[in-house]
XYZ file of N, CA and C in Angstrom:
246
model
N 5.882 -185.218 81.719
C 7.320 -184.993 81.371
C 7.448 -184.750 79.948
N 8.247 -183.820 79.540
C 8.464 -183.515 78.171
C 9.225 -184.612 77.464
N 8.960 -184.762 76.160
C 9.672 -185.769 75.348
C 10.415 -185.060 74.214
N 11.531 -185.632 73.808
C 12.286 -185.071 72.782
C 12.684 -186.100 71.771
N 12.947 -185.731 70.534
C 13.415 -186.728 69.537
C 14.901 -186.429 69.224
N 15.710 -187.505 69.361
C 17.094 -187.459 68.918
C 17.115 -187.994 67.540
N 17.727 -187.157 66.514
C 17.764 -187.551 65.179
C 19.220 -187.592 64.782
N 19.658 -188.692 64.059
C 21.001 -188.829 63.677
C 21.082 -189.149 62.121
N 21.928 -188.497 61.444
C 22.129 -188.864 60.013
C 23.383 -189.703 60.016
N 23.187 -190.896 60.244
C 24.295 -191.929 60.480
C 25.243 -192.064 59.303
N 24.836 -191.981 58.166
C 25.792 -192.237 57.026
C 26.870 -191.140 56.935
N 26.648 -189.998 57.537
C 27.678 -188.897 57.566
C 28.521 -188.990 58.749
N 28.356 -189.913 59.638
C 29.281 -190.116 60.800
C 30.599 -190.366 60.418
N 31.611 -189.777 61.139
C 33.024 -189.990 60.923
C 33.681 -190.880 62.026
N 32.902 -191.281 62.917
C 33.371 -192.279 63.910
C 34.253 -191.728 64.957
N 34.141 -190.462 65.339
C 35.001 -189.877 66.283
C 34.727 -190.250 67.815
N 33.479 -190.671 68.085
C 33.097 -191.131 69.430
C 32.687 -190.063 70.404
N 32.630 -188.832 69.916
C 32.246 -187.714 70.774
C 30.788 -187.923 71.365
N 29.873 -188.506 70.609
C 28.606 -188.642 71.077
C 28.583 -189.791 72.251
N 29.262 -190.882 72.029
C 29.397 -191.892 72.971
C 30.004 -191.356 74.272
N 31.002 -190.564 74.190
C 31.650 -190.018 75.356
C 30.666 -189.102 76.176
N 29.821 -188.348 75.413
C 28.889 -187.374 76.168
C 27.692 -188.171 76.743
N 27.199 -189.197 75.995
C 25.989 -189.879 76.476
C 26.059 -191.410 76.187
N 26.916 -192.111 77.009
C 27.238 -193.519 76.790
C 25.956 -194.384 76.942
N 24.935 -193.934 77.525
C 23.683 -194.776 77.705
C 22.873 -194.734 76.386
N 23.162 -193.868 75.510
C 22.355 -193.737 74.295
C 23.143 -193.945 73.020
N 24.477 -193.826 73.092
C 25.309 -193.958 71.955
C 26.376 -195.047 72.124
N 26.644 -195.785 71.004
C 27.716 -196.777 71.008
C 28.409 -196.667 69.641
N 29.507 -197.295 69.594
C 30.337 -197.293 68.310
C 30.273 -198.652 67.681
N 29.964 -198.819 66.396
C 29.850 -200.104 65.775
C 31.146 -200.693 65.433
N 31.373 -201.927 65.884
C 32.540 -202.645 65.531
C 32.739 -203.005 64.093
N 31.597 -202.991 63.412
C 31.515 -203.321 61.962
C 32.044 -202.200 61.085
N 31.496 -200.985 61.274
C 31.841 -199.895 60.416
C 32.496 -198.687 61.039
N 32.610 -198.764 62.386
C 33.252 -197.703 63.136
C 32.412 -196.418 63.384
N 31.118 -196.543 62.884
C 30.270 -195.330 63.073
C 29.449 -195.444 64.297
N 28.835 -194.292 64.751
C 28.065 -194.354 65.910
C 26.681 -195.010 65.727
N 26.230 -195.602 66.841
C 24.858 -196.264 66.823
C 24.016 -195.567 67.793
N 22.827 -195.048 67.433
C 21.887 -194.495 68.285
C 21.192 -195.631 68.998
N 21.487 -195.998 70.215
C 20.894 -197.114 70.941
C 19.400 -196.901 71.015
N 18.623 -197.862 70.515
C 17.085 -197.876 70.575
C 16.552 -197.074 69.372
N 17.441 -196.548 68.564
C 16.967 -195.758 67.408
C 16.429 -196.679 66.307
N 15.465 -196.079 65.557
C 14.844 -196.739 64.366
C 15.188 -195.905 63.196
N 15.561 -196.595 62.029
C 15.855 -195.860 60.804
C 14.552 -195.507 60.102
N 14.552 -194.229 59.652
C 13.372 -193.779 58.897
C 13.864 -192.758 57.846
N 13.798 -193.069 56.598
C 14.224 -192.272 55.512
C 15.652 -191.715 55.614
N 16.546 -192.540 55.964
C 17.968 -192.237 56.078
C 18.399 -191.593 57.405
N 17.474 -191.475 58.308
C 17.767 -190.924 59.618
C 17.414 -191.911 60.715
N 18.239 -191.960 61.740
C 17.948 -192.817 62.898
C 17.304 -191.917 63.980
N 16.222 -192.350 64.620
C 15.535 -191.552 65.527
C 15.121 -192.359 66.845
N 15.140 -191.666 67.898
C 14.629 -192.276 69.144
C 13.949 -191.147 69.975
N 13.039 -191.525 70.767
C 12.360 -190.524 71.698
C 13.008 -190.683 73.069
N 13.368 -189.584 73.659
C 13.899 -189.574 75.075
C 13.118 -188.597 75.888
N 13.323 -188.735 77.198
C 12.630 -187.735 78.122
C 13.688 -186.810 78.693
N 13.191 -185.901 79.584
C 14.143 -184.932 80.169
C 15.343 -185.470 80.924
N 15.236 -186.578 81.448
C 16.342 -187.203 82.160
C 17.539 -187.506 81.334
N 17.423 -187.631 80.004
C 18.505 -187.876 79.033
C 18.807 -186.669 78.219
N 18.094 -185.639 78.371
C 18.231 -184.455 77.506
C 19.592 -183.866 77.522
N 20.148 -183.512 78.778
C 21.395 -182.729 78.857
C 22.510 -183.504 78.200
N 22.615 -184.771 78.472
C 23.806 -185.532 77.850
C 23.662 -185.637 76.433
N 22.498 -185.796 75.923
C 22.289 -185.827 74.464
C 22.460 -184.528 73.743
N 22.078 -183.441 74.449
C 22.440 -182.106 73.934
C 23.943 -181.925 73.815
N 24.670 -182.483 74.785
C 26.125 -182.425 74.746
C 26.687 -183.239 73.613
N 26.084 -184.389 73.309
C 26.412 -185.272 72.226
C 26.254 -184.472 70.861
N 25.143 -183.802 70.778
C 24.887 -182.999 69.534
C 25.870 -181.811 69.396
N 26.150 -181.127 70.475
C 27.074 -180.047 70.479
C 28.475 -180.451 70.097
N 28.922 -181.617 70.607
C 30.283 -182.131 70.474
C 30.506 -182.782 69.104
N 29.483 -183.137 68.395
C 29.596 -183.798 67.081
C 30.249 -182.851 66.112
N 31.452 -183.204 65.615
C 32.175 -182.237 64.679
C 31.550 -182.081 63.347
N 30.694 -183.119 62.899
C 30.022 -183.033 61.605
C 28.533 -182.651 61.715
N 28.168 -182.358 62.882
C 26.714 -181.769 63.123
C 25.652 -182.696 62.592
N 25.669 -183.918 62.871
C 24.710 -184.910 62.295
C 23.641 -185.350 63.326
N 23.729 -184.785 64.528
C 22.690 -185.039 65.573
C 21.907 -183.817 65.915
N 20.620 -184.001 65.909
C 19.702 -182.948 66.218
C 18.805 -183.470 67.356
N 18.392 -182.555 68.256
C 17.366 -182.802 69.273
C 16.228 -181.877 69.098
N 15.023 -182.413 68.965
C 13.834 -181.617 68.779
C 12.847 -181.971 69.863
N 12.099 -180.941 70.347
C 11.071 -181.234 71.322
C 9.904 -181.827 70.661
N 9.347 -182.918 71.159
C 8.162 -183.548 70.580
C 6.965 -182.744 70.929
N 6.073 -182.655 70.052
C 4.785 -181.911 70.194
C 3.747 -182.871 70.622
N 3.073 -182.586 71.688
C 1.931 -183.377 72.176
C 0.805 -183.305 71.235
N 0.250 -184.466 70.998
C -0.936 -184.517 70.040
C -2.158 -184.860 70.866
N -3.282 -184.231 70.441
C -4.575 -184.527 71.102
C -4.988 -185.880 70.814
N -5.569 -186.626 71.668
C -6.075 -187.948 71.395
C -7.208 -187.924 70.375
């Protein structure tokens, strides 16, 4: 099964909730600052990232498309040789 990376630049989030509406299993809104939270994501150099598989791809692509500030990207992970 193919894997994909969801990458979010959280500090630029405007808190509209479009991502949560498209993919509620992967996105939530913070009660603290009103910005979106990438569920299961880890922060790395200012970006929050998580790996997903094909079962979550379509709804997360919709989250990326619906984001008015374009801070969500989906990249296909490259398989590495052992």
